[in-house]
CSV table of C-alpha atoms in Angstrom, one decimal:
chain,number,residue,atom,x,y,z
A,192,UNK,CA,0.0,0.0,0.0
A,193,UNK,CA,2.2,3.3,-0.9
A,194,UNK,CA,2.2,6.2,1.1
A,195,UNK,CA,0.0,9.3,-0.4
A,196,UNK,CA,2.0,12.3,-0.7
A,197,UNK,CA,0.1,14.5,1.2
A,198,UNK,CA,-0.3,11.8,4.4
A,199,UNK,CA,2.6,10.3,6.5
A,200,UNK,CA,0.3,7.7,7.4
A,201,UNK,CA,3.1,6.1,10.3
A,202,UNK,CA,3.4,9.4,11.8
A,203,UNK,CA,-0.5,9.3,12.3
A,204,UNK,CA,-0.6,5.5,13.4
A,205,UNK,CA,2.0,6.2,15.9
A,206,UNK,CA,0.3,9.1,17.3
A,207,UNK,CA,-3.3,7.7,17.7
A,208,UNK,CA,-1.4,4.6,19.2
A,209,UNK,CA,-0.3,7.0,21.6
A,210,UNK,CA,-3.3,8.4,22.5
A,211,UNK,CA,-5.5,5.1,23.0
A,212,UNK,CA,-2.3,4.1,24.6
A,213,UNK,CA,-2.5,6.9,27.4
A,214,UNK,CA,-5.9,6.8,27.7
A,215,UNK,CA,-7.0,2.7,28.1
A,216,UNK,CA,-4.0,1.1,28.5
A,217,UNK,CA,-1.9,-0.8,25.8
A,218,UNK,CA,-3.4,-4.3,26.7
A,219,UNK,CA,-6.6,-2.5,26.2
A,220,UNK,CA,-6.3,-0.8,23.3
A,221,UNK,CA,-6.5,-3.0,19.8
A,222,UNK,CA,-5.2,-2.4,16.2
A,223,UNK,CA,-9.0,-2.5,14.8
A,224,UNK,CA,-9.3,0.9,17.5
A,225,UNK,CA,-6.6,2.6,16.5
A,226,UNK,CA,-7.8,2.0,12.5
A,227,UNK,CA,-11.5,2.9,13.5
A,228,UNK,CA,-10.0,6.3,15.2
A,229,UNK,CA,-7.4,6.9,12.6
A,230,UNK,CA,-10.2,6.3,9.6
A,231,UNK,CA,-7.9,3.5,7.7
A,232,UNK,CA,-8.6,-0.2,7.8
A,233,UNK,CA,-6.8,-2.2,10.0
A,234,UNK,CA,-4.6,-3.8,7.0
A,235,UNK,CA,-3.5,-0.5,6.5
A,236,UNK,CA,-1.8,-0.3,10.0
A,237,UNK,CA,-0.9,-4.2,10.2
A,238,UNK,CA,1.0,-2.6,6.8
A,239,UNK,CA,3.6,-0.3,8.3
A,240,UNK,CA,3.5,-2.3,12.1
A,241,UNK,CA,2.6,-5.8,11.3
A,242,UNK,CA,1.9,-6.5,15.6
A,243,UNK,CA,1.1,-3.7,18.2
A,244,UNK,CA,4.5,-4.4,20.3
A,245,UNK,CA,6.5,-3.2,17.1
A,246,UNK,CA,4.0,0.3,17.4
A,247,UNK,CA,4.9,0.1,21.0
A,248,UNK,CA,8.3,0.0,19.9
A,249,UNK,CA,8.4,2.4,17.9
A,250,UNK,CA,7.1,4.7,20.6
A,251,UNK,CA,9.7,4.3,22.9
A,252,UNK,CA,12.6,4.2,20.8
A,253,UNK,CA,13.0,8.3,20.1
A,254,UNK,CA,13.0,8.0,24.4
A,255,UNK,CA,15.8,5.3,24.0
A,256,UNK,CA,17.8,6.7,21.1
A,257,UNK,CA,18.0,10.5,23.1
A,258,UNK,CA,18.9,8.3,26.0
A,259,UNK,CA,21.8,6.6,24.7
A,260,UNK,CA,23.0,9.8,23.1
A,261,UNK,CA,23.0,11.3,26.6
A,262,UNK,CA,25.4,8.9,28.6
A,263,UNK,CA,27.4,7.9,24.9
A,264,UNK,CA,28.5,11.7,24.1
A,265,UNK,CA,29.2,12.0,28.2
A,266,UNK,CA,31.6,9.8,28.1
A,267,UNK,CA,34.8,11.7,26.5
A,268,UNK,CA,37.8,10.2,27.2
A,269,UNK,CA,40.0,12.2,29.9
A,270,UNK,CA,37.2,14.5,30.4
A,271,UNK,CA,36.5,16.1,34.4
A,272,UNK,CA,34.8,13.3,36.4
A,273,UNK,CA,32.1,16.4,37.4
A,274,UNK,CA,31.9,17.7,34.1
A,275,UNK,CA,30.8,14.3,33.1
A,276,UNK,CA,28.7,13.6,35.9
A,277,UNK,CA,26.8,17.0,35.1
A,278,UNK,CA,26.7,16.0,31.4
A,279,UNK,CA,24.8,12.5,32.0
A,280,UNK,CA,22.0,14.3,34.4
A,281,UNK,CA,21.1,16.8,32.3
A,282,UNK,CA,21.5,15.3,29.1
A,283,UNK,CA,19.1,12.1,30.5
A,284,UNK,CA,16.6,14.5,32.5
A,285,UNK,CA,16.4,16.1,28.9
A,286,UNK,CA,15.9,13.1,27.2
A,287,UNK,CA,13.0,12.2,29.6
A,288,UNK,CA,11.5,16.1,29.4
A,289,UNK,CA,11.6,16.0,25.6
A,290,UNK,CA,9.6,12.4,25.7
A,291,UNK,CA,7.6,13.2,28.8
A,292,UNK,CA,4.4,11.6,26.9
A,293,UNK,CA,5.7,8.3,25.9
A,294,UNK,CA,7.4,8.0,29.9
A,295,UNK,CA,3.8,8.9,31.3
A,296,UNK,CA,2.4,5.8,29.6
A,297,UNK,CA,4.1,3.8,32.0
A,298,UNK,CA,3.0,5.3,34.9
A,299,UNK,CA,-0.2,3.9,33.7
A,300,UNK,CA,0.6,1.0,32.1
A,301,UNK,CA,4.1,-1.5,32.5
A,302,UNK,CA,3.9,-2.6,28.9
A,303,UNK,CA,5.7,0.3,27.2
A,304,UNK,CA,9.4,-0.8,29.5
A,305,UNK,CA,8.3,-4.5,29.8
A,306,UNK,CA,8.9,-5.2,26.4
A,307,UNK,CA,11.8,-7.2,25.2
A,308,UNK,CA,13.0,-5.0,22.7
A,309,UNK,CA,12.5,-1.9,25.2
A,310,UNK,CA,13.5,-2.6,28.7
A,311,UNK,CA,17.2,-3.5,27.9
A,312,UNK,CA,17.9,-0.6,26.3
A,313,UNK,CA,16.6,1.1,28.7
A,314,UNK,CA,17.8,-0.5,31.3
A,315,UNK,CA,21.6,-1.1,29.9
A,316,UNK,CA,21.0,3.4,29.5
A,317,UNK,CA,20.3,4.1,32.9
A,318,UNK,CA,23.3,1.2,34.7
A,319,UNK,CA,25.5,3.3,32.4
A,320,UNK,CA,24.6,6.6,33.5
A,321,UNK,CA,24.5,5.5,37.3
A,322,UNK,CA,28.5,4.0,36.2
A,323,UNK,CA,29.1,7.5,34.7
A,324,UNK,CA,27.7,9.6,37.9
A,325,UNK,CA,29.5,8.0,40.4
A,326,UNK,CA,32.6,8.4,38.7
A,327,UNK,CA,35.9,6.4,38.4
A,328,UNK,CA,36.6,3.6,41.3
A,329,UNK,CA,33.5,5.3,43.4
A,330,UNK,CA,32.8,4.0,46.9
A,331,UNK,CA,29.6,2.7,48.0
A,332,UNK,CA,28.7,5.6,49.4
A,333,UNK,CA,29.2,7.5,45.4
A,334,UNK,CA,27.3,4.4,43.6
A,335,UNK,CA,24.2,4.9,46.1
A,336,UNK,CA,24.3,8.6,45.5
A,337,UNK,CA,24.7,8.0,41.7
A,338,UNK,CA,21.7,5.5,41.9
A,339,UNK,CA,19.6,8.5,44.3
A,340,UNK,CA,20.3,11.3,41.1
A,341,UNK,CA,19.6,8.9,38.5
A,342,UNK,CA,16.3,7.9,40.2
A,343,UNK,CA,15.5,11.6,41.6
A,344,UNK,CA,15.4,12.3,37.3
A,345,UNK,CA,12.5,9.9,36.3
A,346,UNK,CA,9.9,10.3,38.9
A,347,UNK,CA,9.2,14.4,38.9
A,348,UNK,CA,8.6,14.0,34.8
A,349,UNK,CA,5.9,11.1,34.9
A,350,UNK,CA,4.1,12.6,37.8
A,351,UNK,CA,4.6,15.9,37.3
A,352,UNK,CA,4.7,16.2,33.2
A,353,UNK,CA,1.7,18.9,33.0
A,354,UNK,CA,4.2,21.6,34.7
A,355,UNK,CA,6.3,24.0,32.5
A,356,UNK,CA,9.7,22.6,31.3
A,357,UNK,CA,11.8,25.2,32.3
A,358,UNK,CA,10.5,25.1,36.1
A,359,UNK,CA,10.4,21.3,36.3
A,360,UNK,CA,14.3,21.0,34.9
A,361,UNK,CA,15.3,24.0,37.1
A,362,UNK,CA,13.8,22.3,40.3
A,363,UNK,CA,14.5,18.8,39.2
A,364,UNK,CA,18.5,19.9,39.0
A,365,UNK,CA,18.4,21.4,42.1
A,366,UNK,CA,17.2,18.7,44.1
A,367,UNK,CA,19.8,16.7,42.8
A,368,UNK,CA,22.1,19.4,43.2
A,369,UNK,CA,21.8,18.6,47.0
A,370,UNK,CA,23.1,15.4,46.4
A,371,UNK,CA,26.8,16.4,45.6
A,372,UNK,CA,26.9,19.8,47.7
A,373,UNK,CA,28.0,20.4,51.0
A,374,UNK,CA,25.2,21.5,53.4
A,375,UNK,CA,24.4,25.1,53.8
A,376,UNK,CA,25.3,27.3,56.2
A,377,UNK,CA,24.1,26.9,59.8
A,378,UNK,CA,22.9,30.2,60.5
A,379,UNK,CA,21.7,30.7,56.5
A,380,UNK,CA,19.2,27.7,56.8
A,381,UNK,CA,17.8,28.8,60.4
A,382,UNK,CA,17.2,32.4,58.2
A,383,UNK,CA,15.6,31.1,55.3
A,384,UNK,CA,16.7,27.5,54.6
A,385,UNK,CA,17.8,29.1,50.9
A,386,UNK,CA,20.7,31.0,49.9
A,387,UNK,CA,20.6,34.6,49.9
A,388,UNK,CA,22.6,35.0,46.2
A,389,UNK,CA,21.8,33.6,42.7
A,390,UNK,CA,24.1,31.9,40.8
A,391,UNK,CA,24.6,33.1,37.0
A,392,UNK,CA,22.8,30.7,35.6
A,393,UNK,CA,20.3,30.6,38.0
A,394,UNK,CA,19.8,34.9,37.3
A,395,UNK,CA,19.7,33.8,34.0
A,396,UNK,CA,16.9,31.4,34.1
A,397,UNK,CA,14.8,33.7,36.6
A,398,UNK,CA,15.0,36.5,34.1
A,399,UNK,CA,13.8,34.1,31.5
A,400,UNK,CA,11.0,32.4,33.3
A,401,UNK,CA,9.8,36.9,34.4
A,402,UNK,CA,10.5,38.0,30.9
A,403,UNK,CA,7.8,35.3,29.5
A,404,UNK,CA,5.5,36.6,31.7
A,405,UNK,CA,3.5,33.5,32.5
A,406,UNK,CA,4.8,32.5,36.5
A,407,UNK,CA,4.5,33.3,40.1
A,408,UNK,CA,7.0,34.9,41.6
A,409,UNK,CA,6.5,32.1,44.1
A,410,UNK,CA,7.1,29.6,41.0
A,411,UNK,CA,10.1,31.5,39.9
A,412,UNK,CA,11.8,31.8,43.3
A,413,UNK,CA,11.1,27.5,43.6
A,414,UNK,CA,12.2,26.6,40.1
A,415,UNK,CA,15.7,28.8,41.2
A,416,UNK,CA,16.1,28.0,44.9
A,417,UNK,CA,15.9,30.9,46.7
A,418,UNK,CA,13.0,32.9,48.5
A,419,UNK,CA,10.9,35.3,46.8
A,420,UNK,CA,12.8,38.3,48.9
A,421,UNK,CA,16.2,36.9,47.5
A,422,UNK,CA,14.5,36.6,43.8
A,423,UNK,CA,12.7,40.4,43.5
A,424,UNK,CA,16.2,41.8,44.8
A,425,UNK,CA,17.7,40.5,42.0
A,426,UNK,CA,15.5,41.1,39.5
A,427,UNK,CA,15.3,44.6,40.3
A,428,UNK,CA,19.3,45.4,40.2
């Protein structure tokens, strides 16, 4: 059956699949379904995904492929230990912002990293960014801290995937942040239990997230780590 010209008839499958996916459940949802809601016949999907686990598949593997970029271009030979560590959590809490969707699904339903030709790949990602984080010859008391960032990623974008990117990464990074810092100051966290200056980057990204125009202050001041005193002070130098 060849493709019309004007219709990338895959593309559609795969985001209807999506859909019914997200909405009943995988086991739940048949190929007859997603032709009915799609208006093709069902030999017209069994034509580009001859089962339904090659359409789940093909779902997950954008996630996987960004995934495997993140820890494979990480690892540079000779490069900072830190550098690197930083390079793997961002680059995997991008990966799973960018395909927030298809990562929801399995809050709702296992079948999307149960199957065979998903889980390891998955899987065989994440060991090798927890290997990366902890660095070279890490105690146990690195590896359980890689294995705490690693996990700290995941969670906050399946539960929390409505919120705006940009304040979700911001706050995501700086809980993990915690992880490898020393504690704050004694008489700073009685005060306010945040610090009292903004990084660069975090100015940066506060004068971002006010220039759009669409947050709290109180969101702001979260996504960046500090009060809402700390934040306007800023802002208004």
């Amino acid at each position: 059956m060849p493709e019309s010209p004007q219709r990338d008839t895959r593309a559609e499958i795969l985001a209807t699949a999506r859909e019914l996916f997200g909405r009943h459940g995988y086991q739940r949802t048949s190929l007859r379904q997603i032709a009915a809601l799609l208006g093709v016949s069902k030999a017209a999907v069994l034509y580009h995904f001859p089962t339904k686990a090659e359409i789940l598949a093909a779902l997950a593997e954008p996630l996987l492929r960004d995934l495997d970029a993140a820890v494979t271009n990480a690892r540079t030979e000779g490069a900072d230990p830190v550098a690197v560590r930083w390079s793997v959590i961002e680059g995997v809490l991008d990966a799973l912002l960018a395909h927030r969707r298809s990562l929801r699904m399995s809050v709702h339903d296992l079948a999307l990293l149960s199957q065979d030709t998903v889980f390891p790949r998955f899987a065989a990602a994440l060991e090798l960014a927890n290997d990366l984080v902890a660095g070279p010859n890490p105690d146990v008391a690195a590896r359980v801290r890689a294995a705490q960032a690693i996990a700290m990623l995941s969670d906050p974008v399946m539960l929390l995937a409505d919120l705006p990117t940009d304040l979700l990464r911001a706050e995501v990074l700086r809980g993990v942040r915690r992880l490898f810092t020393e504690s704050e100051p004694a008489q700073e966290r009685r005060r306010t239990g945040r610090p009292s200056r903004l990084a660069p980057d975090q100015l940066a990204l506060a004068q971002r997230l006010h220039e759009q125009g669409e947050h709290t202050g109180d969101e702001i001041a979260a996504a960046v780590g500090v009060s809402r005193a700390t934040l306007y002070r800023h802002l208004s130098q």
